[in-house]
CSV table of C-alpha atoms and ligand atoms in Angstrom, one decimal:
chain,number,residue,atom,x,y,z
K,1,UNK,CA,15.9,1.0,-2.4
K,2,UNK,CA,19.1,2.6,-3.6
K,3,UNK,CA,21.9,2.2,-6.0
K,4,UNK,CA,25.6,0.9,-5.0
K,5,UNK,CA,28.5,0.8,-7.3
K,6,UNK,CA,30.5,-1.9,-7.4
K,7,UNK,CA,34.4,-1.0,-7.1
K,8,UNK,CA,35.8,-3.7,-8.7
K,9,UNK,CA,33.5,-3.4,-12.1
K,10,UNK,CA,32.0,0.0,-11.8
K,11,UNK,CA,28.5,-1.4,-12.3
K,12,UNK,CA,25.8,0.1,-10.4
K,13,UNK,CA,23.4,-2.1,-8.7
K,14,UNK,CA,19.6,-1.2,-7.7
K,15,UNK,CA,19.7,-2.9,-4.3
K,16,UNK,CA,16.3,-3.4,-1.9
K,17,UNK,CA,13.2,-4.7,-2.7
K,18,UNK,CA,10.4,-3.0,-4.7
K,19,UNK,CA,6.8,-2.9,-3.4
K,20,UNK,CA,4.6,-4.2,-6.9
K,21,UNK,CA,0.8,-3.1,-6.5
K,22,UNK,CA,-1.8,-5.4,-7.3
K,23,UNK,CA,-3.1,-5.3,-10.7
K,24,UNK,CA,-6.0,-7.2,-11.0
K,25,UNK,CA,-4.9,-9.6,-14.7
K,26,UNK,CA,-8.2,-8.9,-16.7
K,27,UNK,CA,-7.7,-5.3,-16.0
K,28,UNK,CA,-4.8,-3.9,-18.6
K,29,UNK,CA,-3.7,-0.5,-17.4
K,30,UNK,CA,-2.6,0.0,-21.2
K,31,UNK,CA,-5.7,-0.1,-23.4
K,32,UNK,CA,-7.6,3.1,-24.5
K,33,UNK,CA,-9.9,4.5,-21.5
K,34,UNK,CA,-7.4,3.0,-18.8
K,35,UNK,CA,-6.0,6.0,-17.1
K,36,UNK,CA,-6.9,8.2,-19.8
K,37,UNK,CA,-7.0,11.0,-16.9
K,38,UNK,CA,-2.9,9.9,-16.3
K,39,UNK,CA,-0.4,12.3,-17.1
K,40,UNK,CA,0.5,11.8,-21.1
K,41,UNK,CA,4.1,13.0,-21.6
K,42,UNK,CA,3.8,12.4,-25.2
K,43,UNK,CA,1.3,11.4,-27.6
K,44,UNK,CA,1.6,10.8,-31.1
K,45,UNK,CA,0.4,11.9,-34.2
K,46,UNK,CA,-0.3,14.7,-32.3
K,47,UNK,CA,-3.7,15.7,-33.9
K,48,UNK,CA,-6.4,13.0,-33.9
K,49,UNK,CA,-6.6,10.0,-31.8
K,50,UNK,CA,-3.4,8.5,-30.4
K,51,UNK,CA,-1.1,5.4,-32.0
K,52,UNK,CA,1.8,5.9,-29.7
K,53,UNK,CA,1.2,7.9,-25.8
K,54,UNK,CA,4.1,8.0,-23.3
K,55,UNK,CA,3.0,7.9,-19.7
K,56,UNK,CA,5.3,7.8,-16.1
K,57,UNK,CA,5.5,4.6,-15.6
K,58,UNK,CA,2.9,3.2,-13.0
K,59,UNK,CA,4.9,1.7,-10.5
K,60,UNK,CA,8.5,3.3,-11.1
K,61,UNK,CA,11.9,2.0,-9.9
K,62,UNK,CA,13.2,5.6,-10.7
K,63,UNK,CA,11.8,8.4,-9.1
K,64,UNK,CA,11.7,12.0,-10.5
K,65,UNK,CA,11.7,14.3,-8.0
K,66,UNK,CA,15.0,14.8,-6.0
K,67,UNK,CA,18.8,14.8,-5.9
K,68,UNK,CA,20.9,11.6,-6.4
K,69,UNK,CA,23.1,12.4,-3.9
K,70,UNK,CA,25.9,10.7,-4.5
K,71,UNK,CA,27.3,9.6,-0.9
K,72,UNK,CA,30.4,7.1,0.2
K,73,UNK,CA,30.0,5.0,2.4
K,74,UNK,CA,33.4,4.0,3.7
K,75,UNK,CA,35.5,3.4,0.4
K,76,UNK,CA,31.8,2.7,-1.2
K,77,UNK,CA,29.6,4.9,-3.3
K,78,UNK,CA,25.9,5.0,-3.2
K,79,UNK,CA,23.1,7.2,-4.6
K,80,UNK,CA,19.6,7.7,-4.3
K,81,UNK,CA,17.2,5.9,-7.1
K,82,UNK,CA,16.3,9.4,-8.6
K,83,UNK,CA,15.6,9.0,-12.5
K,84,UNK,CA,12.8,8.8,-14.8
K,85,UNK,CA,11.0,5.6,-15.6
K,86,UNK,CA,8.2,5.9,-18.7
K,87,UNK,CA,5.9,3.5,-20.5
K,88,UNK,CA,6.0,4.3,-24.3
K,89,UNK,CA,2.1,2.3,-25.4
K,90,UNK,CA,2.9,1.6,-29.0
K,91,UNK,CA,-0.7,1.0,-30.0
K,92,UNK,CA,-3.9,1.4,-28.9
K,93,UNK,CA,-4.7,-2.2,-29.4
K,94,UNK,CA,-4.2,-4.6,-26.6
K,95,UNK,CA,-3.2,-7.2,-29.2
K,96,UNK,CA,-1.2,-6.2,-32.1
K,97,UNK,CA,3.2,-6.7,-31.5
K,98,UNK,CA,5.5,-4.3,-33.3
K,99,UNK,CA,6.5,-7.2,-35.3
K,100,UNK,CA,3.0,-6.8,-36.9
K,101,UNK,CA,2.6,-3.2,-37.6
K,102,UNK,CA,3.3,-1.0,-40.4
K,103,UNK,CA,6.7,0.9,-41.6
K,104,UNK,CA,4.8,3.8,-40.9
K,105,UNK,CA,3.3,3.1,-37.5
K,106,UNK,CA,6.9,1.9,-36.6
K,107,UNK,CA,8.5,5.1,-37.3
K,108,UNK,CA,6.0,6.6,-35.0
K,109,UNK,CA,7.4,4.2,-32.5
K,110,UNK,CA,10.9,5.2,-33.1
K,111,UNK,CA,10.0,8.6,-33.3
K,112,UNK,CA,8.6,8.7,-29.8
K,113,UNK,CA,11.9,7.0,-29.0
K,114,UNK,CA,14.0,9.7,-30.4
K,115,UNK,CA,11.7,12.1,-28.7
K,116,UNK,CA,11.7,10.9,-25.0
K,117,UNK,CA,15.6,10.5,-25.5
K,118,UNK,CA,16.0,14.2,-26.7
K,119,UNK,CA,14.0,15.3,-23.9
K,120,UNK,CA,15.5,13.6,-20.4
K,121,UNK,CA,18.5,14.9,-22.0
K,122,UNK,CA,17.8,18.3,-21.6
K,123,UNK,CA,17.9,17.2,-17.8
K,124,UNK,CA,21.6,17.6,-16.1
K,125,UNK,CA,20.8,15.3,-13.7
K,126,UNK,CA,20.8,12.1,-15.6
K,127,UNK,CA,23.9,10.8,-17.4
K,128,UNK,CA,22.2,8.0,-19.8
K,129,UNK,CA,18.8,7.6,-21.5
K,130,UNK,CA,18.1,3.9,-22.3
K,131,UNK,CA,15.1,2.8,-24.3
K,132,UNK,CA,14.4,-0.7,-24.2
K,133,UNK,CA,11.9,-3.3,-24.9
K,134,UNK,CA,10.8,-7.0,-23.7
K,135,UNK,CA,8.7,-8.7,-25.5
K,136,UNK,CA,6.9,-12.3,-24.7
K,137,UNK,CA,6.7,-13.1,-20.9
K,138,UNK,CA,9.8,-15.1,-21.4
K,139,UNK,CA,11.6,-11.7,-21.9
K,140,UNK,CA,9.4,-10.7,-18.4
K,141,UNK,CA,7.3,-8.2,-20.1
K,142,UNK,CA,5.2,-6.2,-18.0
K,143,UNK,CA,1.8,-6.1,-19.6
K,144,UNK,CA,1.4,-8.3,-22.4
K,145,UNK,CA,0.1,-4.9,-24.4
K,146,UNK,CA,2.7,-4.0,-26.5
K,147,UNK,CA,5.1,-1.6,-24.8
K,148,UNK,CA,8.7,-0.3,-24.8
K,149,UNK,CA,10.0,1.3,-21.7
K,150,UNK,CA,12.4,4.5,-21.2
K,151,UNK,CA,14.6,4.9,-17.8
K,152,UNK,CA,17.2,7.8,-17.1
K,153,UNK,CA,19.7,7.2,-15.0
K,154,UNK,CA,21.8,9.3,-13.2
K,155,UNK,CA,24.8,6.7,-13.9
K,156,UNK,CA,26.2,4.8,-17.3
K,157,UNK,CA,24.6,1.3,-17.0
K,158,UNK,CA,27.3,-0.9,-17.3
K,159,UNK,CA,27.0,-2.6,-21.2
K,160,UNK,CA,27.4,0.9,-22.3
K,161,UNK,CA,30.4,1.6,-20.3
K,162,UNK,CA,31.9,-0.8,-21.6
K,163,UNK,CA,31.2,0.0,-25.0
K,164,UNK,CA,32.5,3.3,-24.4
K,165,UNK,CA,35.7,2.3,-23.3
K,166,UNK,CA,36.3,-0.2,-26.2
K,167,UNK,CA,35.6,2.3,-28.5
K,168,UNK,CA,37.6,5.4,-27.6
K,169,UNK,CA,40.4,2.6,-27.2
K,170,UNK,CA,39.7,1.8,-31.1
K,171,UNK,CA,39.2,5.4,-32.2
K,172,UNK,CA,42.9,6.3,-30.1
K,173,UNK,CA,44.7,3.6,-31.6
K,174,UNK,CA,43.3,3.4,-35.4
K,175,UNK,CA,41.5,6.9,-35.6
K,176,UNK,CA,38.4,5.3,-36.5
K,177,UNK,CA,34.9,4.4,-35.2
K,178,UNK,CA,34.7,0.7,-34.4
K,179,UNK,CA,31.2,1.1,-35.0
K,180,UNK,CA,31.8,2.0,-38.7
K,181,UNK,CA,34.2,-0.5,-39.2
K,182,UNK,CA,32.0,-3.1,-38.1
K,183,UNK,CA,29.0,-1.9,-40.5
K,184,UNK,CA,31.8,-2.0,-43.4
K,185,UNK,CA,33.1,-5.1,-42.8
K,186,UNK,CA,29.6,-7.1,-42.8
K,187,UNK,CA,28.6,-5.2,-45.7
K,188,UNK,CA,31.8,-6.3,-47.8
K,189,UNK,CA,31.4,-10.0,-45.9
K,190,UNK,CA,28.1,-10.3,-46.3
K,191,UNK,CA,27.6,-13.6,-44.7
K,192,UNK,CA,26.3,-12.5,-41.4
K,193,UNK,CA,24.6,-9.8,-42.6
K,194,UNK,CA,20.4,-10.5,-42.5
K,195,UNK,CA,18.9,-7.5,-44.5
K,196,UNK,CA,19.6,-4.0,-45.3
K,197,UNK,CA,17.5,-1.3,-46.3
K,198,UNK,CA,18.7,2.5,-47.3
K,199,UNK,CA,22.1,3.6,-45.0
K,200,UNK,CA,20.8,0.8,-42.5
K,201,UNK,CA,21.9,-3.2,-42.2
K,202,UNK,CA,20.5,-5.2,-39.7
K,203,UNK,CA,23.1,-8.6,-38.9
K,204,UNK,CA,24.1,-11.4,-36.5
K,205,UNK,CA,27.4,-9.9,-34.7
K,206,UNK,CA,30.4,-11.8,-35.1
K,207,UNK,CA,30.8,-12.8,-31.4
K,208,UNK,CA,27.2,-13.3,-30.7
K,209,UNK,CA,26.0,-13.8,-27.3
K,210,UNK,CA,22.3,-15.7,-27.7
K,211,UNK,CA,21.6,-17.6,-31.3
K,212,UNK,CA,19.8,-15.2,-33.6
K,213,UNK,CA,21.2,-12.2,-31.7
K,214,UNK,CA,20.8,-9.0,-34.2
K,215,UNK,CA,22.3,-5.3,-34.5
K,216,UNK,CA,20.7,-2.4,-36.4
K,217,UNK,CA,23.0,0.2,-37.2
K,218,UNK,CA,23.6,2.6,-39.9
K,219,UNK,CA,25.9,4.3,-42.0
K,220,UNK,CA,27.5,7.1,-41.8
K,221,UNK,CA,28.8,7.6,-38.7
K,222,UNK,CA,26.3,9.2,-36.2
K,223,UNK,CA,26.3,8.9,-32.0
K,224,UNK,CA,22.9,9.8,-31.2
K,225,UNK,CA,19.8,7.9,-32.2
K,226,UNK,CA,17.5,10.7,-31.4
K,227,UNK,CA,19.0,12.7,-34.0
K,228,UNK,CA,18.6,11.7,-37.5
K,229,UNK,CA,21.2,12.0,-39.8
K,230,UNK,CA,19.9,14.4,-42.5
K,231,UNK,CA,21.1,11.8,-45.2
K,232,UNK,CA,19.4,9.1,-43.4
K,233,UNK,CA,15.2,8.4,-43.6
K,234,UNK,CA,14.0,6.9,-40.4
K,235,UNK,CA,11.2,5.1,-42.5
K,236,UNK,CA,14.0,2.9,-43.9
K,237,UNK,CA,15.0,2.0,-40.0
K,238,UNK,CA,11.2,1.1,-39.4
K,239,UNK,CA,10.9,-1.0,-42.4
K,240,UNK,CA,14.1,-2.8,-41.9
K,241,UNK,CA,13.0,-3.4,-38.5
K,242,UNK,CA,10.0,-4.8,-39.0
K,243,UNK,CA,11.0,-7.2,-41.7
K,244,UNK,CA,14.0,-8.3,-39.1
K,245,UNK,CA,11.3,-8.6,-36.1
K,246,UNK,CA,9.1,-10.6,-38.2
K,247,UNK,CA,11.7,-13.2,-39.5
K,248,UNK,CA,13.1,-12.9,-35.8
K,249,UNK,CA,9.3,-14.2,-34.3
K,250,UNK,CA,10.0,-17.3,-36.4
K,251,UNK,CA,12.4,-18.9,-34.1
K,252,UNK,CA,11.8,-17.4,-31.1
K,253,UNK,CA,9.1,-16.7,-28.8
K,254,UNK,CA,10.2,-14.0,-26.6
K,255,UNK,CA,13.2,-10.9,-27.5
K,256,UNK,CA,15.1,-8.3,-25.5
K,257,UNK,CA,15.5,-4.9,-27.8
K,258,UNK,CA,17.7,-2.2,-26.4
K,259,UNK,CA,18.3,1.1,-28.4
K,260,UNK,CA,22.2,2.2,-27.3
K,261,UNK,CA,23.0,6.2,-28.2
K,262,UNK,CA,25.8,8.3,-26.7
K,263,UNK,CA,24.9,9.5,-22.9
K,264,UNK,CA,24.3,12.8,-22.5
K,265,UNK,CA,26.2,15.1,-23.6
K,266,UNK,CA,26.2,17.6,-20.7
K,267,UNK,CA,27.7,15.8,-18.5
K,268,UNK,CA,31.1,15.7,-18.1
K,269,UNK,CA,31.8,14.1,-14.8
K,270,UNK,CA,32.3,11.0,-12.7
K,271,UNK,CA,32.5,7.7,-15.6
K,272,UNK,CA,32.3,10.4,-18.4
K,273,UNK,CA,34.9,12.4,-17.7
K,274,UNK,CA,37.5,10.9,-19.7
K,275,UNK,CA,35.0,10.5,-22.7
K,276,UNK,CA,33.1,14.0,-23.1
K,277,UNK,CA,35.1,15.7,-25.7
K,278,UNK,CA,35.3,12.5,-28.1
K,279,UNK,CA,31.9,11.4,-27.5
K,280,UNK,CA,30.9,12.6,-30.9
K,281,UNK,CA,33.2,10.5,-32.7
K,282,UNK,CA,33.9,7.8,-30.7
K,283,UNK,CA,30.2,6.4,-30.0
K,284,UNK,CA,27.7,5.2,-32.7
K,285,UNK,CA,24.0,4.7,-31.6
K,286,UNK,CA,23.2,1.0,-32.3
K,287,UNK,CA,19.8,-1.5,-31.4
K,288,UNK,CA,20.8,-4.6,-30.0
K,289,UNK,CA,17.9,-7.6,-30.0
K,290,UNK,CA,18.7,-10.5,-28.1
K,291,UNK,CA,16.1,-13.0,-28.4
K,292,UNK,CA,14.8,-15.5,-25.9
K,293,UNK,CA,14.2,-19.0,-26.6
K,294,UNK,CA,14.4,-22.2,-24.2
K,295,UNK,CA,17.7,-23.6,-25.4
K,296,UNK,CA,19.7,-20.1,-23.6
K,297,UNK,CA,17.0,-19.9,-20.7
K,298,UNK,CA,18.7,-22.8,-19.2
K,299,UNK,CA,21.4,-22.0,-16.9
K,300,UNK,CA,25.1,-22.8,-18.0
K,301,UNK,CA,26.3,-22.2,-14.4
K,302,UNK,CA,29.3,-20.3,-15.6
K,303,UNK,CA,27.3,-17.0,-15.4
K,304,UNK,CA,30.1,-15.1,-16.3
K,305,UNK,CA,31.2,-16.5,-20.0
K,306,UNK,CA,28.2,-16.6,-22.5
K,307,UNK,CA,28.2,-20.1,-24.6
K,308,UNK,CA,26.1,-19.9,-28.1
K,309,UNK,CA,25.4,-22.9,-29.7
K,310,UNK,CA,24.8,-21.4,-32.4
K,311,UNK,CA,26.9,-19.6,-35.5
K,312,UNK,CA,26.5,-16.5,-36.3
K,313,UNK,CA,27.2,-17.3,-39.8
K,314,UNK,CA,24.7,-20.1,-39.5
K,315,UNK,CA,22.1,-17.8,-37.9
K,316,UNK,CA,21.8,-15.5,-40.3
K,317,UNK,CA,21.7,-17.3,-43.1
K,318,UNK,CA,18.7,-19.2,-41.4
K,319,UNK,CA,17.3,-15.9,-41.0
K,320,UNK,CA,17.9,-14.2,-44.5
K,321,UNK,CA,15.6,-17.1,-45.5
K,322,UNK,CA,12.4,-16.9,-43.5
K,323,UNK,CA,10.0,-15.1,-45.1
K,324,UNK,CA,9.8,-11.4,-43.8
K,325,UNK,CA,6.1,-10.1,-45.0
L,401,ZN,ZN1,-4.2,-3.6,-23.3
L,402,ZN,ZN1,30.7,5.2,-36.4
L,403,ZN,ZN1,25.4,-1.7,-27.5
């Protein structure tokens, strides 16, 4: 396997085929006493027994170990699949979903986030840490334990890229953060906003891709998830997103979650070259949860434009009124 970019869009694309082990299905790798020997990269609290525990990921896309080596190929750029691929294990019990734990056992969850993200960083090699999470075998979870997943990457993936562009575009032009504009204006509008909680506001974006699609963001300004803003208490972000998770299991079986921060920081080349100096004011870390139901798992054969049914306005004012306890 190996990674080729794409001239035309920029998007890198893992190409080859990955050999899957077999797992037998009443064996879940996942629960307490399953690989227990396995190398923990992170467990937490960190005294007494263990709610959240990071392991490598058993059967990587990314590896480690080694040098991207970026290469051309002609007028074509390719690299080797080097990266880190981890399993965050957000409880120790095979059944229980995030939707259903507490503010406080979330905020160990997006604690461990912030503290896997912090740490790839530290690594030159890789120019983006996403965290992400799917949930329900509709989303094509994994393990049906529940689990987020962390990959660094030694390219921007492209949803990011994008982002990045749009927004030093908006910060050069108006001197602002999009970001922050957006949080203000669905604040002040109110009507596709589904909860708030502290400097945090959970909504249906304006040009929503999937019905019931949802951002978490939060004011003030800040690029990087894994570090808090000292105004800001992360056990307002858990309890916000539980209460949105839990309405959000109400009309849909299966999500997508993906945590968006700035890349990293110390690197300045290739795709980030442009962005390095602003990257501070121009991004704004964000959680994007796209759920999954069977109306938008049908195909619409125009791949390329997304078609909701479904009205943002409409969608969260359905979902302000499900009950959220
Ligand atoms: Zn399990
Ligand atoms: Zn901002
Ligand atoms: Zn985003």
């Amino acid at each position: 396997m190996e990674l080729r970019k794409d001239p035309i869009t920029r998007s890198w694309v893992v190409v080859g085929k990955a050999e899957k082990p077999v797992v037998a299905a009443d064996d879940c790798p996942l629960c307490p006493g399953h690989r227990e020997a396995g190398k923990t990269l992170l467990a937490l609290p960190a005294n007494g027994p263990w709610q959240v525990r990071v392991i490598p990921h058993l059967d990587p896309l990314y590896r480690i170990e080694g040098d991207p080596a970026r290469t051309a190929e002609g007028m074509y750029d390719r690299m080797n699949l080097v990266g880190a691929h981890e399993v965050i294990i957000e409880t120790p019990e095979h059944s229980r979903t995030l939707a259903a734990m507490s503010d406080e056992e979330i905020e160990r969850v997006l604690i461990a986030f912030a503290m896997r993200i912090g740490d790839l960083k530290r690594d030159d090699r890789f120019k983006y840490v996403t965290v992400f999470k799917n949930s329900g075998s509709m989303a094509g979870e994994e393990w049906p334990h529940s689990h987020s997943q962390v990959v660094a990457t030694t390219f921007v993936p492209r949803r990011v890229l994008y982002e990045l562009r749009a927004s030093r575009d908006w910060l050069t032009e108006r001197e602002r953060c999009v970001f922050c504009d957006i949080a203000r204006q669905e604040r002040r509008q109110g009507k596709r906003l589904v909860d708030e909680q502290g400097p945090y506001l959970a909504f249906c974006p304006y040009a929503s891709r999937v019905p019931y699609e949802i951002w978490i963001m939060g004011e003030p300004h800040n690029s990087r998830f894994e570090i808090p803003d000292p105004t800001a208490d992360r056990r307002d972000l858990a309890a916000l997103l539980g209460r949105v998770l839990r309405r959000l299991v109400r009309v849909a079986p299966a999500y997508h979650m993906v945590i968006h921060t700035s890349p990293n920081e110390r690197q300045t080349k290739g795709e980030l070259s442009g962005h390095w100096r602003t990257l501070a004011d121009e991004y704004h870390w964000h959680i994007e949860i796209l759920p999954i139901n069977a109306i938008n798992s049908k195909s619409y054969g125009i791949k390329e434009t997304y078609f909701n049914a479904l009205l943002p306005e409409q969608a969260a004012e359905q979902l302000r009124g499900l009950d959220s306890l």
